[in-house]
Every structure is written in C-alpha cells, then in structure tokens.
Short mmCIF file of C-alpha atoms in Angstrom, two decimals:
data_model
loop_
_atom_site.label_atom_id
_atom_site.label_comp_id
_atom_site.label_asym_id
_atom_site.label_seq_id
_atom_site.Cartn_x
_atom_site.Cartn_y
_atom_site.Cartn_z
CA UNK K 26 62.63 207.82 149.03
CA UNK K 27 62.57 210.22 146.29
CA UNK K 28 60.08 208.87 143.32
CA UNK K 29 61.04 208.23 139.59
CA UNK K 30 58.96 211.31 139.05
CA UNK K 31 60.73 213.63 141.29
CA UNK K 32 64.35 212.60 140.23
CA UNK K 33 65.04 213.81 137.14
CA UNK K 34 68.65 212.73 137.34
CA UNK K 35 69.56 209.91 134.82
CA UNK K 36 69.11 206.15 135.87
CA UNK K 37 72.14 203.89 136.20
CA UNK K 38 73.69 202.28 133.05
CA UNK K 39 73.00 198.58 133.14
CA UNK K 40 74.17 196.00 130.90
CA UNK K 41 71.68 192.92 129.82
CA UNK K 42 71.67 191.19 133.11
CA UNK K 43 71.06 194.46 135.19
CA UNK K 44 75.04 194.86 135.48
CA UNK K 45 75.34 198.62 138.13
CA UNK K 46 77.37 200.76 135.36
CA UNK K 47 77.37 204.53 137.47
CA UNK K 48 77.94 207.57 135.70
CA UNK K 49 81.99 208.29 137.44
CA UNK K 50 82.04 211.83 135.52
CA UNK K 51 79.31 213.75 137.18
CA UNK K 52 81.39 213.32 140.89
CA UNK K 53 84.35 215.22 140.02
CA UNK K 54 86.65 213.34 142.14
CA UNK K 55 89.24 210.64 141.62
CA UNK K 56 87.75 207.19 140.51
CA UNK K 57 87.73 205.46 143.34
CA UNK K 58 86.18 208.14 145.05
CA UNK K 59 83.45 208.50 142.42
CA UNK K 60 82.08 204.95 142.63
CA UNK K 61 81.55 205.50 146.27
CA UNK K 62 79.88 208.53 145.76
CA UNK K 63 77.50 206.70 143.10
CA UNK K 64 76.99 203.81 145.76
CA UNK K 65 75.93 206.10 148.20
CA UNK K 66 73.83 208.21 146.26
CA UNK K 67 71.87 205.17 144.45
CA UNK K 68 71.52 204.03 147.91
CA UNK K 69 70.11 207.39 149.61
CA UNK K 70 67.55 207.91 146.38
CA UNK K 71 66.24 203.68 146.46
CA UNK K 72 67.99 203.06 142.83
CA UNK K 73 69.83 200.79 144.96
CA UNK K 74 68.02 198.61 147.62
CA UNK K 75 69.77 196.96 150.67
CA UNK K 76 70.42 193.11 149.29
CA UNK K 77 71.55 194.30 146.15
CA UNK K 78 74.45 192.37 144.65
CA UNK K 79 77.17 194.13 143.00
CA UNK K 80 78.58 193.37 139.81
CA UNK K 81 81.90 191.20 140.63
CA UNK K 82 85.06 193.95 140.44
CA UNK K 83 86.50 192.80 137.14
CA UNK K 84 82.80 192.79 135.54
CA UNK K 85 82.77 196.38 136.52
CA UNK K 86 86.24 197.12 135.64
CA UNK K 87 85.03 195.86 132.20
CA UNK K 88 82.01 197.53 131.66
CA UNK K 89 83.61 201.13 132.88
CA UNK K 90 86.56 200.28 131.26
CA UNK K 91 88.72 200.95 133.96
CA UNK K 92 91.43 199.26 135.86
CA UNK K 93 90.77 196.29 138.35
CA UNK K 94 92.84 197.98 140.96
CA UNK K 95 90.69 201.09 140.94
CA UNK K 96 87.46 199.23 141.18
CA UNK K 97 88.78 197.07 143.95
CA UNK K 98 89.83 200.84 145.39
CA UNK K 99 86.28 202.28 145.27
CA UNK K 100 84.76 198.93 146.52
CA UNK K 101 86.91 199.21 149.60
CA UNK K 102 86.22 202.84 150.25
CA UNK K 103 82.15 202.00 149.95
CA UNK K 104 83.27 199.13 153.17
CA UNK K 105 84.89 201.91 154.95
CA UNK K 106 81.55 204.25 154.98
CA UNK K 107 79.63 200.94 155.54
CA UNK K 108 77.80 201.11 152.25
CA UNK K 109 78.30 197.58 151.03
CA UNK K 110 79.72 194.00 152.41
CA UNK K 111 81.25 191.32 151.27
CA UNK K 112 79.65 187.48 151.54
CA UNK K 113 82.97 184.71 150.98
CA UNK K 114 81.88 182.72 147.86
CA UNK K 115 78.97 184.79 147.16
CA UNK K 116 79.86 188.40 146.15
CA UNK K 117 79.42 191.82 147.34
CA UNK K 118 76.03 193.17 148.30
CA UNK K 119 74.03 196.33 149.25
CA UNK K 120 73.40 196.99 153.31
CA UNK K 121 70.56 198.38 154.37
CA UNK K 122 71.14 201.93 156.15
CA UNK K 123 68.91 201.34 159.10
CA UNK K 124 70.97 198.52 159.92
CA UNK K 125 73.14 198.91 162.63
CA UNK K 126 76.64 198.10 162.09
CA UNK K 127 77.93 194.26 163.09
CA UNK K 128 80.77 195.70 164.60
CA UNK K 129 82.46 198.64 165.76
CA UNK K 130 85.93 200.19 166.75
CA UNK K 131 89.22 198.24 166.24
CA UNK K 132 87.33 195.16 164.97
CA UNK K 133 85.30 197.19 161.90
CA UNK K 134 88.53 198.86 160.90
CA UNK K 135 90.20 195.58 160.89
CA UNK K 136 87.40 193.88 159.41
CA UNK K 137 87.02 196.22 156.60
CA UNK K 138 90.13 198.64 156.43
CA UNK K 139 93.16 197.85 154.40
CA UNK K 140 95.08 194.07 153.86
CA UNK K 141 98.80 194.14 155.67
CA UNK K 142 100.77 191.48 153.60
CA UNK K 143 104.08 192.67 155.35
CA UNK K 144 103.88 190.96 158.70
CA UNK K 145 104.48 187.39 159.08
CA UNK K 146 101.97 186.36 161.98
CA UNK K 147 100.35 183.34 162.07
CA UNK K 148 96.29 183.71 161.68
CA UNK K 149 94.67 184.61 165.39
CA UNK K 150 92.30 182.56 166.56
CA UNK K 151 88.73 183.72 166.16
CA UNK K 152 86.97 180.73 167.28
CA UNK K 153 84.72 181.68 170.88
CA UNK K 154 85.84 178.49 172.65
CA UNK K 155 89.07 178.72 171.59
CA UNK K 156 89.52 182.20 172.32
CA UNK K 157 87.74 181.94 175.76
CA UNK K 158 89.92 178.99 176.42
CA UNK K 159 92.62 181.17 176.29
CA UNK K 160 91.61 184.25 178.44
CA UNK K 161 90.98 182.10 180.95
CA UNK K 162 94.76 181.51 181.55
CA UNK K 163 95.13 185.43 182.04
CA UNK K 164 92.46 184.98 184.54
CA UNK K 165 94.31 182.44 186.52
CA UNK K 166 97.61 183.94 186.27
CA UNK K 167 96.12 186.99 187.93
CA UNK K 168 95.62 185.37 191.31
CA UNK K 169 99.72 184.89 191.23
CA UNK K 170 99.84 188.25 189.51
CA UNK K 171 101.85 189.86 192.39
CA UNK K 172 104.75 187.06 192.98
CA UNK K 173 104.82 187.14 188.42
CA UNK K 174 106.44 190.91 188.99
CA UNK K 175 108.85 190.05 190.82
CA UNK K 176 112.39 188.95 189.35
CA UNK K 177 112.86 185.39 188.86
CA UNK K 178 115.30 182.73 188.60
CA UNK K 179 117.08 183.02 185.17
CA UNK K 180 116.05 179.56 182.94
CA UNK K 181 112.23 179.70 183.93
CA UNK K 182 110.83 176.87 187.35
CA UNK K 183 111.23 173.82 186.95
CA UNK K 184 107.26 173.47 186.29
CA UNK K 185 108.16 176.30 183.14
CA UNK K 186 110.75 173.59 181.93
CA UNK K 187 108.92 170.83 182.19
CA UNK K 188 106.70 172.95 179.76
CA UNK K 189 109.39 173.34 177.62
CA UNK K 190 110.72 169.65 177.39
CA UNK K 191 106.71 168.34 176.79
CA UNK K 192 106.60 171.40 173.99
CA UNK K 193 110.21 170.14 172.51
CA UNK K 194 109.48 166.45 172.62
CA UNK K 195 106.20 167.19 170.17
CA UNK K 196 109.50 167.91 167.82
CA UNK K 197 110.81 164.95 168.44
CA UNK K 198 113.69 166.27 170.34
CA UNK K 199 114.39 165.13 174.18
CA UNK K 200 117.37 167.23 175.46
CA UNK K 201 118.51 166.60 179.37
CA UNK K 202 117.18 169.48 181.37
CA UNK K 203 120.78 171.16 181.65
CA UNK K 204 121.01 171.78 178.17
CA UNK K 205 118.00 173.63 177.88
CA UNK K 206 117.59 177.75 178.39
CA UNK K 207 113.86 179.69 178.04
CA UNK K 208 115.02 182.91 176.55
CA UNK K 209 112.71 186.22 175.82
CA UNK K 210 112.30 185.35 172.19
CA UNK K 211 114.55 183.41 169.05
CA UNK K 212 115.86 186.91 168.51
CA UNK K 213 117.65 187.05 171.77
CA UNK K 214 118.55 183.44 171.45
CA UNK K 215 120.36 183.57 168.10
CA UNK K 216 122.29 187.04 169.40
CA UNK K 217 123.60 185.00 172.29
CA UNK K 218 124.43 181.82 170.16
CA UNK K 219 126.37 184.20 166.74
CA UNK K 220 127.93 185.89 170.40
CA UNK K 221 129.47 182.65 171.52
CA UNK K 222 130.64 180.57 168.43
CA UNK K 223 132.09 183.43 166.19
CA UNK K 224 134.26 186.43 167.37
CA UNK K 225 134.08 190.06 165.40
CA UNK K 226 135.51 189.33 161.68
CA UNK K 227 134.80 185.25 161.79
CA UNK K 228 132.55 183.90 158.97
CA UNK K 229 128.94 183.06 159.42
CA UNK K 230 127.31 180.98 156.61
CA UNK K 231 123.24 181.24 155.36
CA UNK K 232 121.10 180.87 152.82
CA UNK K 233 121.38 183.35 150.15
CA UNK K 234 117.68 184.63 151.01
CA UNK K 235 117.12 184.30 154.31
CA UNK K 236 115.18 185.83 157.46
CA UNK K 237 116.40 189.40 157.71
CA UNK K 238 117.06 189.37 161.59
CA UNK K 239 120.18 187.43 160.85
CA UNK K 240 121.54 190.08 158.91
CA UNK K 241 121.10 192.72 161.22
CA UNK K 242 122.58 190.36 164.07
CA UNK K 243 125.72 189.94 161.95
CA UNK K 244 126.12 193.45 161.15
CA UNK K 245 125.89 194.09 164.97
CA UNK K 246 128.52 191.61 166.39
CA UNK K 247 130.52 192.50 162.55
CA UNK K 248 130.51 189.17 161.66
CA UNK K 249 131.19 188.67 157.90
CA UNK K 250 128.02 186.42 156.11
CA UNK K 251 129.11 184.60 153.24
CA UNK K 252 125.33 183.28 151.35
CA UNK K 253 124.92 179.74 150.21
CA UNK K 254 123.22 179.54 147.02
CA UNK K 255 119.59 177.40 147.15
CA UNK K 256 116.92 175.72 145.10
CA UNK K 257 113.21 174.30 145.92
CA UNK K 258 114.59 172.56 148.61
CA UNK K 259 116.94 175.11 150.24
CA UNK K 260 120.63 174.95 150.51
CA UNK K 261 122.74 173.24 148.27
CA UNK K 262 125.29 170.94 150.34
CA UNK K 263 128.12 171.00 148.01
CA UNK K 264 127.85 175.00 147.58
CA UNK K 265 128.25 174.75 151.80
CA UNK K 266 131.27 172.22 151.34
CA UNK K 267 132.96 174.61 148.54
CA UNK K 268 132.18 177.64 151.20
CA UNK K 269 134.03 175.68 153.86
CA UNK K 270 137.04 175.16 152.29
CA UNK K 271 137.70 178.51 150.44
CA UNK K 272 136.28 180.54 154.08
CA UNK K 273 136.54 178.36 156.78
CA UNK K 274 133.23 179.49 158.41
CA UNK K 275 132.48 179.06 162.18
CA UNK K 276 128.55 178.36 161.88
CA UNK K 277 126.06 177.78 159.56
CA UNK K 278 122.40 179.39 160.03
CA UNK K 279 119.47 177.55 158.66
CA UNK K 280 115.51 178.05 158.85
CA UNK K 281 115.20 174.77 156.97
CA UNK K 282 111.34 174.40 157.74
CA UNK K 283 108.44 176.28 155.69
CA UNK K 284 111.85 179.06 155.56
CA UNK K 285 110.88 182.86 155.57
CA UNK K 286 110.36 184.03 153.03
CA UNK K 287 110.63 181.15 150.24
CA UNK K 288 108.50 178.82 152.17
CA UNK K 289 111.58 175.59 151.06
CA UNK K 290 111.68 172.78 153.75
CA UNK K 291 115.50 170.76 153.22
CA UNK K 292 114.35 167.12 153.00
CA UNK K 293 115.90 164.37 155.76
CA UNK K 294 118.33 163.45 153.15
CA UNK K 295 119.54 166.67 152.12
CA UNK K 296 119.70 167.47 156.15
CA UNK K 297 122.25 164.39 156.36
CA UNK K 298 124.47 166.13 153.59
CA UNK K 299 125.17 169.15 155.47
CA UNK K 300 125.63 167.70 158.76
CA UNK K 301 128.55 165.75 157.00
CA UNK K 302 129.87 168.26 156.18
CA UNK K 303 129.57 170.39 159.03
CA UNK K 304 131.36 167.92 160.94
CA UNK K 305 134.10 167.48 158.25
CA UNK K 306 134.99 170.68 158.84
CA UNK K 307 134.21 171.37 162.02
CA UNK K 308 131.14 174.17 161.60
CA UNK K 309 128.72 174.06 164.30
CA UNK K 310 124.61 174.53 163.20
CA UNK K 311 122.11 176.83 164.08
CA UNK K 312 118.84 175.58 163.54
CA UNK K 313 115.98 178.21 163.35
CA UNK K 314 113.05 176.21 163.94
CA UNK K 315 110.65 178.77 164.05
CA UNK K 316 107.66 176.81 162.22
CA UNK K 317 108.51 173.85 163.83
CA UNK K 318 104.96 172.94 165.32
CA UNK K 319 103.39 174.22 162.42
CA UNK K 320 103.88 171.54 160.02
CA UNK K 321 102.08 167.99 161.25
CA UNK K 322 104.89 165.86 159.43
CA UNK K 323 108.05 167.70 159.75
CA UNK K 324 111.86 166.15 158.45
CA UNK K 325 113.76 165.09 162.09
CA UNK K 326 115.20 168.51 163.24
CA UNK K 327 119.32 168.60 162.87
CA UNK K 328 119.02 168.70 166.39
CA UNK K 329 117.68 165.17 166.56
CA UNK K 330 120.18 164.19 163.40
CA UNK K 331 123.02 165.82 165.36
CA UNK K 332 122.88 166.57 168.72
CA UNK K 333 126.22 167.75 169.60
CA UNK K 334 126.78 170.25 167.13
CA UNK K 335 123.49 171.79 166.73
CA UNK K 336 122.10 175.12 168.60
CA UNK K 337 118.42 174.60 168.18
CA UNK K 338 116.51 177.32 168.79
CA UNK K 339 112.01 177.00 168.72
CA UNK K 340 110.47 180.22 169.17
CA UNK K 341 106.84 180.43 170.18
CA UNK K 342 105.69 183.48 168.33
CA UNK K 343 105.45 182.13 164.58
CA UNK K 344 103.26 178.80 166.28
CA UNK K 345 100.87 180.98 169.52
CA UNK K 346 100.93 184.48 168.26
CA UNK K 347 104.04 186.95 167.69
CA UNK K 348 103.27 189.00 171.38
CA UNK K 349 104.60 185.55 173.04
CA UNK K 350 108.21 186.76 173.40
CA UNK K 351 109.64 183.29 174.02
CA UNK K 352 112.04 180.88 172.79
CA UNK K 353 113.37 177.82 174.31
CA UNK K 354 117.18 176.97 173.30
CA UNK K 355 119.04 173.93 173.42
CA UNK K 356 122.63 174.71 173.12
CA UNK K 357 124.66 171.11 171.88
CA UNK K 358 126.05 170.07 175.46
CA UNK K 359 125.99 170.94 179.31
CA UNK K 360 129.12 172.46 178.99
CA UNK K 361 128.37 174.94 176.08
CA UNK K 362 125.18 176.03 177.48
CA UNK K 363 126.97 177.39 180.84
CA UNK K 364 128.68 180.49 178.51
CA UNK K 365 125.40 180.42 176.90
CA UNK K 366 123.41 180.92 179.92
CA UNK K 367 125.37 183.62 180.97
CA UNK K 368 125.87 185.68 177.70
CA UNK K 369 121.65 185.85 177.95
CA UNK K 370 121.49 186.73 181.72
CA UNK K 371 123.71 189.48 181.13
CA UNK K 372 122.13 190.80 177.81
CA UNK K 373 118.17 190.32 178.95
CA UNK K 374 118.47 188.85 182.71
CA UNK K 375 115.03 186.84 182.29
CA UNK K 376 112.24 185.82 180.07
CA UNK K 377 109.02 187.51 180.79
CA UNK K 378 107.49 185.46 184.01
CA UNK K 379 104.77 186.67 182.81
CA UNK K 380 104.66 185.63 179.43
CA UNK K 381 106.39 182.58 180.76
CA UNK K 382 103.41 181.80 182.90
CA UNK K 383 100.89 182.08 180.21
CA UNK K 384 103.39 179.66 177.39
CA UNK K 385 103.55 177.18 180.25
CA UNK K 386 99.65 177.08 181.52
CA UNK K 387 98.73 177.09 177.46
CA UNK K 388 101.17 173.95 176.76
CA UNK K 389 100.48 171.81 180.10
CA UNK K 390 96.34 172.17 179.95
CA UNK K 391 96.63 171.62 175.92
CA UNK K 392 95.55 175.07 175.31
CA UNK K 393 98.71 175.67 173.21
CA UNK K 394 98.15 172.64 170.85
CA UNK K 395 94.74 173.90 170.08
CA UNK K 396 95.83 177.10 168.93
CA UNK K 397 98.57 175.28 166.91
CA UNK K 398 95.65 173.19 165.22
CA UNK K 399 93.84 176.32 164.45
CA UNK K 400 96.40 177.79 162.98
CA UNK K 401 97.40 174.85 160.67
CA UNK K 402 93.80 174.74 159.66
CA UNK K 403 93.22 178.45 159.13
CA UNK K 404 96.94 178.55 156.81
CA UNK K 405 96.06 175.68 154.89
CA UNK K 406 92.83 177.03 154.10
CA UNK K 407 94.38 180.67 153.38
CA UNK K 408 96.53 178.50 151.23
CA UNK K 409 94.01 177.18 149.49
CA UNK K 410 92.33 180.85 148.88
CA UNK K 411 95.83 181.89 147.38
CA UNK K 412 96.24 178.93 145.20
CA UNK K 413 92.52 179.64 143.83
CA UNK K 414 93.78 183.32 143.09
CA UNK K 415 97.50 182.80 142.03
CA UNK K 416 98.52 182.70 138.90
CA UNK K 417 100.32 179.47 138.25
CA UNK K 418 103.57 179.32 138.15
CA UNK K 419 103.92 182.69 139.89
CA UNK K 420 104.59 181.56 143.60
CA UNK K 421 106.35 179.02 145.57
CA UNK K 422 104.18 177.96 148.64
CA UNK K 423 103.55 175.01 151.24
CA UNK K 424 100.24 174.11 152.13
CA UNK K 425 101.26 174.69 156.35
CA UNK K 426 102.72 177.94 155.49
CA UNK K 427 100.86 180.97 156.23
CA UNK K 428 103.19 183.23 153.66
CA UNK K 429 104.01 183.01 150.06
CA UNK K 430 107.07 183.87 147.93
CA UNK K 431 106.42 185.43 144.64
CA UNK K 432 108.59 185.85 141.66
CA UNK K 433 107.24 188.67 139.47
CA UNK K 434 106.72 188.12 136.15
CA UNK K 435 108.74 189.56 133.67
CA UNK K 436 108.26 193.59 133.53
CA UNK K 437 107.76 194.36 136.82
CA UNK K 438 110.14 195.32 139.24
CA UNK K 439 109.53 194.39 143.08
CA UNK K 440 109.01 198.30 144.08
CA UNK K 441 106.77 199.16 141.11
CA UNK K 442 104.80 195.72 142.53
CA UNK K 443 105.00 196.89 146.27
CA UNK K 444 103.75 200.43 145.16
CA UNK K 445 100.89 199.01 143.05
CA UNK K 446 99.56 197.15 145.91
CA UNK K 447 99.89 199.98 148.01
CA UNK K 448 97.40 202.18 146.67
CA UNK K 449 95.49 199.51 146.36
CA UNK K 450 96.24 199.80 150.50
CA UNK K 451 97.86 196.70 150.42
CA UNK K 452 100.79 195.80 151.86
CA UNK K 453 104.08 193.45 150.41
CA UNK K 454 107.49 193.57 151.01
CA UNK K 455 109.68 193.37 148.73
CA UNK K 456 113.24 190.56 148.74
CA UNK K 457 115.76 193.41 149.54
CA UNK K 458 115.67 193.22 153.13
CA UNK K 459 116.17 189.13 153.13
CA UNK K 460 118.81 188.78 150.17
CA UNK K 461 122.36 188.32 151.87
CA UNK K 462 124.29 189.31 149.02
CA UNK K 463 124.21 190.00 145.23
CA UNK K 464 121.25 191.64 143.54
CA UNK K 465 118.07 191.06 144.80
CA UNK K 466 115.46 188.79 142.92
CA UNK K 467 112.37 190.33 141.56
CA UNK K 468 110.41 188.97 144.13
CA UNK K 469 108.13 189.82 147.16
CA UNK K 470 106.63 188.30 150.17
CA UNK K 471 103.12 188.11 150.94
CA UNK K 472 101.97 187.03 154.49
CA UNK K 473 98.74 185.52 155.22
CA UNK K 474 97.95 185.36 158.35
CA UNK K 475 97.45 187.94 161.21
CA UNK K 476 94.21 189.91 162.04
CA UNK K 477 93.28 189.61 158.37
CA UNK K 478 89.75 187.78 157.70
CA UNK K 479 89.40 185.37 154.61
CA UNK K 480 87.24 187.69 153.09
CA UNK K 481 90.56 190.29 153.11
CA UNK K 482 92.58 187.49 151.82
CA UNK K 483 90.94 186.81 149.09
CA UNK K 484 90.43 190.48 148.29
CA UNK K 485 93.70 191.61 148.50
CA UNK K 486 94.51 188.04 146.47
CA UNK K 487 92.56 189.39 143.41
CA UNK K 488 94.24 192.43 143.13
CA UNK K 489 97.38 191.20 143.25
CA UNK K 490 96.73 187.96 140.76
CA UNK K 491 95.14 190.87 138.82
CA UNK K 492 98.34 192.71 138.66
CA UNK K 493 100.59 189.93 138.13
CA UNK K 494 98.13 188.88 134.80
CA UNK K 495 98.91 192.37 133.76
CA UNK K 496 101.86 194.72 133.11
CA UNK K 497 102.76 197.31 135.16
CA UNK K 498 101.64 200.16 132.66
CA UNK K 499 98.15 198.81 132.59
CA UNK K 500 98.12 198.52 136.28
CA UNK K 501 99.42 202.39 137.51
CA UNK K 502 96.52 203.25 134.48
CA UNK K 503 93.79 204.82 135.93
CA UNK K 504 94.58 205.16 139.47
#
C-alpha cells in the first residue's frame, strides 16, 4: 500500500457523509471509463478498502453532475474488471483484490455483463434442487438414448400423450385423444393451422398489436391480416363483429392470456362476446395459449367455452424454458385434425423424441409443475422489482407476467428510447415489429425473465425509470 506520505496525488472529493466524488478529468477517457479507472486506482493505492460502499448511482450522478446513465455505465464497467459488487437491497460495495472471484466463465459474464430486455423467456430456474431435479431426467433419458435417435411415430407414444392430456387438463381442457397432435413448437402449430383454414388472399383477423410470429406466418402463406383495435382488456368484440361483416375473415388469432407484448388477459365475459360472434359468422378461433400455465387463476380457455370451433394451441417454451421446442395442439374435431396431422408430418415429420422424452418425464414425475411454480414466483417477484422502479402510470403489467409494455412519455420516440438503453448495454425492443397495421405506438417491450439475476433487473430498471423521469436531451447528455 502506498502511504499518505508517499502519494502526493490529491485525495478523493467527499461530500459530508464521506460521499466517493473521483476526480473524472485527470483519466482522459470517456466518463464511464474514467470512474473505473478512479475505482481501480483508489483501490490499488488503499484510498479505497474492500467493504467499501459506494455512493448509490444517482447520489453520484448528483454530486459529479453527470447523467444517471453514465454513472450506471462506469458502475457496470468496474463489475466487468471485478472491482465492485452489488448486494440486492443494500448497495454496491468495494471487493477485496485477493479475493478470488465467486464465479467464472459464462456464469460471471452473465452475472455481471449487460441486461437483455429483448427476449421473452421465462426466468431459469436457479434453485440446486430444482435444477438437479431436472438433470436427472437427461440422465435417465440417456439409458434409452439410442432407440430416442431413431424416427418415431408422428403424434408422440401413447405414454407422450398421456403427458399431454394430464398437462392440458391443468387448463381445464379434456380433449379425446384423437383430437390431439404434439408438434415441434406453437410456431409450427399455428403455420399448419393459418395452412388449413385460410387459402393465399383469405382474411386473417388479430389484435392490432400482437406477437410478431403471426405476421411473418401471414406474409408467408400471403394471407391478408386485417387488426382489431384493443383496450386493457384486449380485443374489442364489436370492432371483430364490424370486421366480419365488411371482410368476411376466415379466422381470428388471439393470445388472450398475459398477451405479448401488452401483457391484457380478455375476461370470461368478454371471451363469450367473440365466440358469438365467431359463430354468427362462421370464423373459426385460434387460441395462442402460450402463458397458459403461468397464471394460477386463468379465464376458461375458448377452447373449453367452444370446443368445436377453436384450434388451441399450448406451447411449452414460454411455461419450462424456450429450448423445449414443443407444443401440443388440439384442432376442434377428429375430422379436422386428420388434414391437420398431415399438413405437420409433411412440413416437420416429428417433434423432437428427444425433447419429447424430457416434456413427458418432467410433467408425469411433477418435475414440470415445479419449474412452473418457480417461475410464477420468480415473475411475480421481478414484477414486484419493476413496479418499485416504474414510474407510475408508465407501464401496463400483470403480476404473472414476466414482461412489461411501456408507453413512453411524451418526447421520446421508441428508437431514441431503445438507443438510450443501449449504451447503457441494455436491451428493449421497440412496438414496430408487433403492430399489424397503422403507425406504431411509442412504446417498447421489456422482458424480465431469462438468465438475468434480480440484481440485473433492478439495475437495468433504474436506468430505464431514470430515463423515462427525464427527457431524451438530458439522457444522450454526457454519454
């Protein structure tokens, strides 16, 4: 340690409660850059001793008089060179050098590298038991690993629907076995279903913001989407009756639970609306019920409301983890699911067995409905993080949703937002790719869950709640 004596450099500003003020200008480099040069070098000479706590990032902002997304920029940059670490709901503090690190690899750069708001994963599991739990189906499968490469019967075993049906039936829906198809994934699923009710130039209907893999689906097959206009509560049933008669449309697609991106869940009675009308005039439903598992008290699904006129599709990636590639369909009768069948055999000849395998083993020995408990428990309490951070009135968001749907306050624009969080090496995405038709709404989509640790969360929250406080010339200040 070099003594007082020896260094003749100038202390550290502090303010009257021993606030860490460096001196930025003597670095010569951006910022950011400076304040982990100052952290490093008031670590290496002892001004700064391993424990230390850190002045919060706004208090510093304050005192340099510099912007909040540049702090948070520097403060990252000292976690990448393992200089300093964050403690949730106790600040940011000093590590001692001679410490080893706690981890290494994939898992440090995860733990401490940027925040990916872009992705819409559900949280992984990071609970030992749980996670053990769930290796030790690979471990099984691997004893059968030989007869799983080999191709198999299109539709899954029986033991994989029997899986299916027990995984269904938590939805409260109880289709015969012939109605029911275990495709690679909802994406596949929906391709087949547009493929069979609608012909090249028919009329699909959807909500006016909507999950962008529709879109691209339609453009593929060139069917024409015509957007429904929505509220809170998703689609408005007398815009869908109005749509009917002036288009005559052939389906309707609907996410109608915890939807992606606005988070909106159609009520039971609002459900019953557009079913009468969909069988007024003859449209048939496709019911995306990707978070279907998710929520502990959902509406009844349409296809529980109506049956025979409703293609319900569950994936498993948005409820186990996105790497699950499979979906199982129920098409509306026997006879409808025979085209169906076929359409997917020829376009993907079989689910995974492999992944099919692990889905089944994870939902028969319960494995599957403990990693849907953890992630209802992890997204309400990343909910809870984000509603701390938020400003109010800012977001729309559902306590068993693990993304939220900003509108952006007036000034800023949904790119200059997307670029301000990305040098803050954060990522958003902005409405463009899920708006149907029409200009797009100043709004973005942040995702919560993934590989990213509460601690992230909440950093890459109070940036962004920063931002939104602010306008976007005070924000791009300083960077």
């Amino acid at each position: 340690m070099i003594s007082p004596e020896r260094d003749a450099r100038p202390k550290p500003q502090t303010g009257a409660v021993g606030l860490w003020v460096p001196d930025l200008k003597r670095w010569g480099k951006p910022r950011y850059l400076a304040i982990a040069e100052a952290l490093a070098d008031d670590i290496r000479t002892g001004r700064l001793t391993a424990g230390t706590r850190l002045p919060t990032q706004r208090a510093l902002a304050e005192a340099l008089d510099l912007n909040f997304t540049t702090i948070s920029r520097g403060y990252v940059e000292a976690h990448k060179r393992g200089l300093i670490e964050g403690r949730v709901g106790q600040g940011t503090f000093v590590i001692d050098p001679a410490r080893p690190p706690r981890s290494s690899g994939a898992a440090a750069a995860r733990r401490i590298g940027p925040v990916d708001f872009t992705m819409n994963l559900p949280p992984e599991p990071d609970a030992p038991a749980l996670q053990a739990r769930m290796q030790a189906a690979f471990v099984d499968l691997s004893g059968d690993l030989t007869s799983l490469l080999r191709y198999q019967g299109f539709g899954g075993t029986e033991e994989d629907k029997e899986a299916a049906l027990r995984w269904l039936k938590g939805r409260g829906i109880v289709p015969p076995r012939e109605r029911l198809l275990i495709c690679p994934g909802a994406h596949s699923a929906l391709f087949s279903i547009l493929g069979q009710v609608a012909q090249a130039g028919d009329t699909i209907c959807a909500e006016r913001i909507t999950y962008p893999g529709i879109r691209a689906l339609a453009a593929h097959l060139r069917l024409r989407l015509v957007d429904l206009p929505m509220d809170r509560f998703g689609v408005d049933p007398d815009a869908f009756a109005a749509a009917c008669t002036k288009v005559a449309p052939k389906a309707i697609y609907l996410n109608p639970l915890l939807q992606n991106p606005t988070t909106a869940t159609l009520p039971r009675a609002r459900r019953e609306a557009i079913i009468a009308v969909a069988r007024r005039y003859a449209v048939t439903i496709i019911e995306d019920d990707a978070y279907a598992r998710i929520c502990p008290t959902p509406p009844p699904s349409f296809a529980e409301l109506a049956p025979e006129i409703t293609y319900y599709v569950a994936g498993l990636a948005k409820c186990l983890g996105a790497g699950l590639r499979l979906a199982f369909l129920v098409a509306p009768s026997a006879r409808s699911a025979l085209p169906l069948g076929g359409a997917l055999r020829a376009a993907t000849v079989m689910a995974s067995p492999i992944a099919t395998a692990l889905a089944t083993r994870w939902i028969m020995d319960g494995t599957a409905e403990a990693i849907v408990q953890f992630v209802r428990e992890e997204s309400a309490a990343r909910q809870r993080i984000a509603a701390a951070m938020l400003p109010a009135g800012t977001y729309t968001a559902d306590p068993h949703a693990f993304h939220v749907w900003i509108t952006l306050p007036e000034g800023w624009t949904r790119s200059a937002f997307a670029s301000q969080g990305r040098s803050a090496g954060l990522g958003v995405i902005g409405s463009d790719p899920f708006c149907i038709a029409g200009t797009p709404p100043e709004a973005v989509r942040l995702c919560l869950g993934g590989p990213s640790t509460r601690q992230q969360i909440t950093h890459g929250l109070e940036v962004l709640a920063h931002a939104l406080e602010g306008s976007p010339a005070l924000a791009s200040a300083y960077i």
